[in-house]
Coordinates of C-alpha atoms in Angstrom, one line a residue:
C1 CA 6.1 -18.0 -18.7
D2 CA 4.8 -15.0 -20.7
F3 CA 1.2 -14.4 -21.7
E4 CA 1.5 -15.0 -25.4
G5 CA 0.4 -18.6 -25.5
N6 CA 3.9 -19.9 -26.1
R7 CA 5.1 -23.2 -24.6
Y8 CA 8.3 -23.6 -22.6
E9 CA 10.3 -26.1 -20.6
H10 CA 12.2 -24.9 -17.5
E11 CA 14.5 -26.5 -15.0
V12 CA 13.4 -25.8 -11.4
T13 CA 14.7 -26.9 -8.1
R14 CA 12.4 -28.0 -5.3
K15 CA 13.5 -28.9 -1.8
R16 CA 12.0 -32.1 -0.6
N17 CA 12.8 -33.5 2.8
G18 CA 15.8 -31.2 3.1
S19 CA 17.4 -32.2 -0.2
A20 CA 17.3 -30.4 -3.5
N21 CA 15.7 -32.3 -6.4
A22 CA 15.6 -31.1 -10.0
C23 CA 12.2 -31.3 -11.6
R24 CA 11.2 -30.3 -15.1
I25 CA 8.2 -28.1 -15.8
A26 CA 6.5 -29.2 -18.9
R27 CA 3.5 -28.5 -21.0
V28 CA 3.2 -24.8 -20.1
R29 CA 0.0 -23.3 -21.4
S30 CA -0.7 -19.6 -20.9
T31 CA -3.4 -17.0 -21.6
E32 CA -4.0 -13.5 -20.5
Q33 CA -5.9 -14.8 -17.5
S34 CA -4.0 -17.8 -16.3
V35 CA -1.0 -20.1 -16.8
A36 CA -1.1 -23.9 -16.3
Y37 CA 2.0 -25.9 -15.8
T38 CA 3.0 -29.4 -14.7
V39 CA 5.7 -30.2 -12.1
C40 CA 6.6 -33.9 -11.5
G41 CA 3.2 -35.0 -12.7
T42 CA 1.2 -32.4 -10.7
T43 CA -0.6 -29.7 -12.6
Y44 CA -0.8 -26.2 -11.2
R45 CA -2.7 -23.2 -12.4
M46 CA -1.5 -19.7 -11.8
D47 CA -4.2 -17.0 -12.1
V48 CA -3.9 -13.4 -13.0
Y49 CA -1.2 -11.6 -11.1
W50 CA -1.0 -8.0 -10.0
M51 CA 1.6 -5.7 -8.4
I52 CA 1.8 -3.6 -5.2
R53 CA 4.1 -0.7 -5.2
R54 CA 6.5 -0.8 -2.3
K55 CA 8.7 1.7 -0.5
G56 CA 11.5 3.0 -2.7
G57 CA 9.5 2.3 -5.9
E58 CA 10.2 -1.4 -5.8
R59 CA 7.4 -3.8 -6.5
M60 CA 6.1 -7.0 -5.0
K61 CA 4.3 -9.5 -7.2
I62 CA 1.2 -11.2 -5.9
E63 CA 0.0 -14.4 -7.6
S64 CA -2.8 -16.9 -7.1
S65 CA -2.0 -20.5 -7.8
R66 CA -3.9 -23.7 -7.4
D67 CA -3.4 -27.5 -7.8
I68 CA -5.9 -30.3 -7.5
Y69 CA -6.0 -30.0 -3.6
H70 CA -4.8 -26.5 -2.6
N71 CA -5.0 -22.8 -3.4
Y72 CA -2.1 -20.6 -2.8
R73 CA -1.3 -16.9 -2.5
I74 CA 2.3 -16.3 -3.8
L75 CA 4.5 -13.4 -3.0
S76 CA 7.8 -12.5 -4.6
D77 CA 9.9 -9.4 -5.5
G78 CA 12.6 -10.8 -7.8
K79 CA 15.2 -10.8 -5.1
T80 CA 17.0 -13.8 -3.7
P81 CA 16.6 -13.7 0.1
D82 CA 18.7 -15.5 2.7
V83 CA 16.5 -18.6 3.2
H84 CA 18.7 -19.5 6.2
S85 CA 18.1 -16.2 8.0
Y86 CA 16.4 -16.3 11.4
T87 CA 13.2 -14.6 10.1
V88 CA 12.7 -17.0 7.2
R89 CA 13.4 -20.1 9.3
M90 CA 11.0 -19.0 12.0
L91 CA 8.3 -18.4 9.3
T92 CA 8.8 -21.6 7.4
E93 CA 9.6 -24.0 10.2
N94 CA 6.9 -23.0 12.7
H95 CA 3.1 -22.6 12.8
I96 CA 2.5 -19.1 14.1
P97 CA -1.1 -18.7 15.4
G98 CA -3.1 -16.3 13.4
F99 CA -0.8 -16.5 10.3
L100 CA -1.0 -18.6 7.2
D101 CA 1.6 -21.4 6.9
C102 CA 4.4 -20.6 4.5
H103 CA 6.9 -22.5 2.4
I104 CA 9.5 -21.4 -0.1
Q105 CA 9.6 -22.3 -3.7
E106 CA 12.7 -21.7 -5.8
I107 CA 12.3 -21.5 -9.6
D108 CA 15.4 -20.7 -11.6
S109 CA 17.0 -17.8 -9.6
S110 CA 13.7 -16.6 -8.2
T111 CA 12.4 -17.3 -4.7
R112 CA 8.7 -17.2 -4.0
Y113 CA 6.8 -17.4 -0.7
L114 CA 3.7 -19.7 -0.9
Y115 CA 0.8 -19.4 1.5
D116 CA -1.9 -22.0 1.7
V117 CA -5.3 -20.2 1.4
T118 CA -7.5 -23.3 0.7
S119 CA -11.2 -22.7 1.6
M120 CA -10.4 -19.1 2.6
Q121 CA -11.8 -15.8 1.4
P122 CA -9.7 -12.6 1.1
L123 CA -10.9 -9.4 2.9
E124 CA -10.9 -7.7 -0.5
D125 CA -13.9 -9.8 -1.6
I126 CA -15.8 -9.0 1.7
L127 CA -15.2 -5.3 1.2
E128 CA -16.5 -5.5 -2.3
S129 CA -19.6 -7.6 -1.5
G130 CA -21.2 -5.6 1.3
K131 CA -20.9 -3.2 4.3
I132 CA -18.5 -3.7 7.2
T133 CA -20.3 -4.1 10.5
G134 CA -19.0 -3.1 13.9
Q135 CA -18.9 -6.8 14.9
F136 CA -16.6 -7.5 12.0
L137 CA -14.3 -4.6 12.8
E138 CA -14.1 -5.9 16.4
L139 CA -13.0 -9.3 15.0
L140 CA -10.5 -7.6 12.7
Y141 CA -8.9 -5.4 15.3
S142 CA -8.7 -8.2 18.0
S143 CA -7.1 -10.5 15.4
V144 CA -4.5 -7.9 14.6
L145 CA -3.8 -7.4 18.3
A146 CA -3.4 -11.2 18.8
A147 CA -1.2 -11.5 15.7
I148 CA 1.2 -8.8 17.0
G149 CA 1.4 -10.7 20.4
N150 CA 2.1 -14.0 18.6
L151 CA 4.9 -12.4 16.6
E152 CA 6.6 -11.2 19.8
E153 CA 6.8 -14.8 21.0
F154 CA 8.8 -15.7 17.9
L155 CA 10.9 -12.4 18.0
L156 CA 9.5 -11.3 14.7
D157 CA 9.0 -7.7 13.6
E158 CA 5.5 -6.5 13.1
N159 CA 6.4 -4.8 9.8
G160 CA 6.2 -8.1 8.1
I161 CA 2.4 -8.4 8.6
Q162 CA 0.7 -7.7 5.3
M163 CA -2.3 -5.5 5.8
S164 CA -3.5 -5.2 2.2
P165 CA -7.1 -6.5 1.9
E166 CA -6.0 -9.0 -0.8
L167 CA -3.5 -10.5 1.7
I168 CA -5.8 -10.8 4.7
F169 CA -7.9 -14.0 4.8
L170 CA -11.0 -15.3 6.6
N171 CA -12.2 -18.9 7.1
A172 CA -15.4 -20.0 5.4
E173 CA -17.5 -19.2 8.4
R174 CA -15.9 -15.7 8.6
T175 CA -15.2 -16.3 12.3
R176 CA -11.3 -16.3 12.2
I177 CA -8.9 -14.0 10.4
Y178 CA -5.4 -15.1 9.1
F179 CA -2.6 -12.9 8.1
I180 CA 0.4 -13.3 5.8
Y181 CA 3.9 -12.6 7.1
Y182 CA 6.3 -11.5 4.4
P183 CA 10.0 -11.4 5.6
D184 CA 11.2 -8.9 3.0
E185 CA 8.6 -6.1 3.6
E186 CA 10.1 -2.7 3.7
E187 CA 7.0 -0.6 4.3
S188 CA 6.3 0.1 8.0
F189 CA 3.4 -1.5 9.8
A190 CA 2.0 2.0 10.6
S191 CA 2.0 3.0 6.9
Q192 CA 0.2 -0.2 6.0
M193 CA -2.4 0.3 8.7
K194 CA -3.1 3.8 7.4
R195 CA -3.8 2.5 3.9
L196 CA -6.0 -0.2 5.3
G197 CA -8.0 2.4 7.3
E198 CA -8.5 4.4 4.1
M199 CA -9.8 1.4 2.3
I200 CA -12.2 0.5 5.1
L201 CA -14.0 3.9 5.4
P202 CA -16.0 3.7 2.2
H203 CA -17.3 0.3 3.2
L204 CA -18.6 1.0 6.7
D205 CA -22.2 0.3 7.5
Y206 CA -23.4 3.8 8.3
G207 CA -26.5 2.3 9.8
D208 CA -24.4 0.6 12.4
K209 CA -23.2 3.1 15.1
K210 CA -20.5 0.7 16.3
S211 CA -19.2 0.3 12.7
V212 CA -18.9 4.1 12.3
I213 CA -17.2 4.7 15.6
M214 CA -14.7 1.9 15.3
G215 CA -14.0 2.6 11.7
Y216 CA -13.2 6.3 12.2
A217 CA -11.4 5.8 15.5
F218 CA -9.1 3.3 13.8
Y219 CA -8.5 5.6 10.8
Q220 CA -7.7 8.6 13.1
K221 CA -5.1 6.6 15.1
A222 CA -3.6 5.1 11.9
A223 CA -3.4 8.5 10.2
E224 CA -1.5 9.8 13.2
G225 CA 0.9 6.8 13.1
N226 CA -0.3 5.9 16.6
I227 CA -1.2 2.3 16.0
S228 CA 0.7 0.2 18.6
A229 CA -0.6 -2.9 20.3
G230 CA -1.5 -0.8 23.3
E231 CA -3.6 1.6 21.1
F232 CA -5.4 -1.4 19.6
Q233 CA -6.2 -2.7 23.0
K234 CA -7.5 0.7 24.1
L235 CA -9.6 1.0 20.9
L236 CA -11.3 -2.3 21.5
E237 CA -12.0 -1.5 25.1
E238 CA -13.5 1.9 24.2
C239 CA -15.8 0.5 21.5
R240 CA -17.1 -2.5 23.3

């Protein structure tokens, strides 16, 4: 779909119960803000999308989509990944604690990763709406540490953890943090953490001593590229 208000029909393939079934997308309506389309009788709405520049000048497209029951964050980069690879199978066939469940959608020759974010709020919104307390940073850092440990159990590389604020989600009570794992990520985990640290600094609660100490300690370690699981554990112990 483009954003000129035109109407299209596309053939797409959706895997259902292990078999491929052809479905027709009909009644596509688009505006500059969103696109609505119908697949097999179910209407989906795709909101404004934006891009994140990746290593080597490549780009990853991030979209928000919703149907009558669910909201999704969708990642794609125009490539056709090996959906039978170990990493993709581990991600789509298992529930990894601390990570959003993922399934793959194939449309034409494009493969997209869909993550269910129903009733969740992105970290990006929290950064924009107020100051970050030390208590919240402790939750964030401990959640990252737990996520790294959970990936090790599934033999998955930590580089796939997405650390951009628009890809980190909290439950409605803001008591649990969930991450997105993207198998095709080429940027290193250390580089992602440095960018996250830079984004957090302006939003620290400077009236909260713990917030300032944890925020700057994290940024310093991230800027040095010294952000291993062991360093996370040490940071938490020092700041408690």
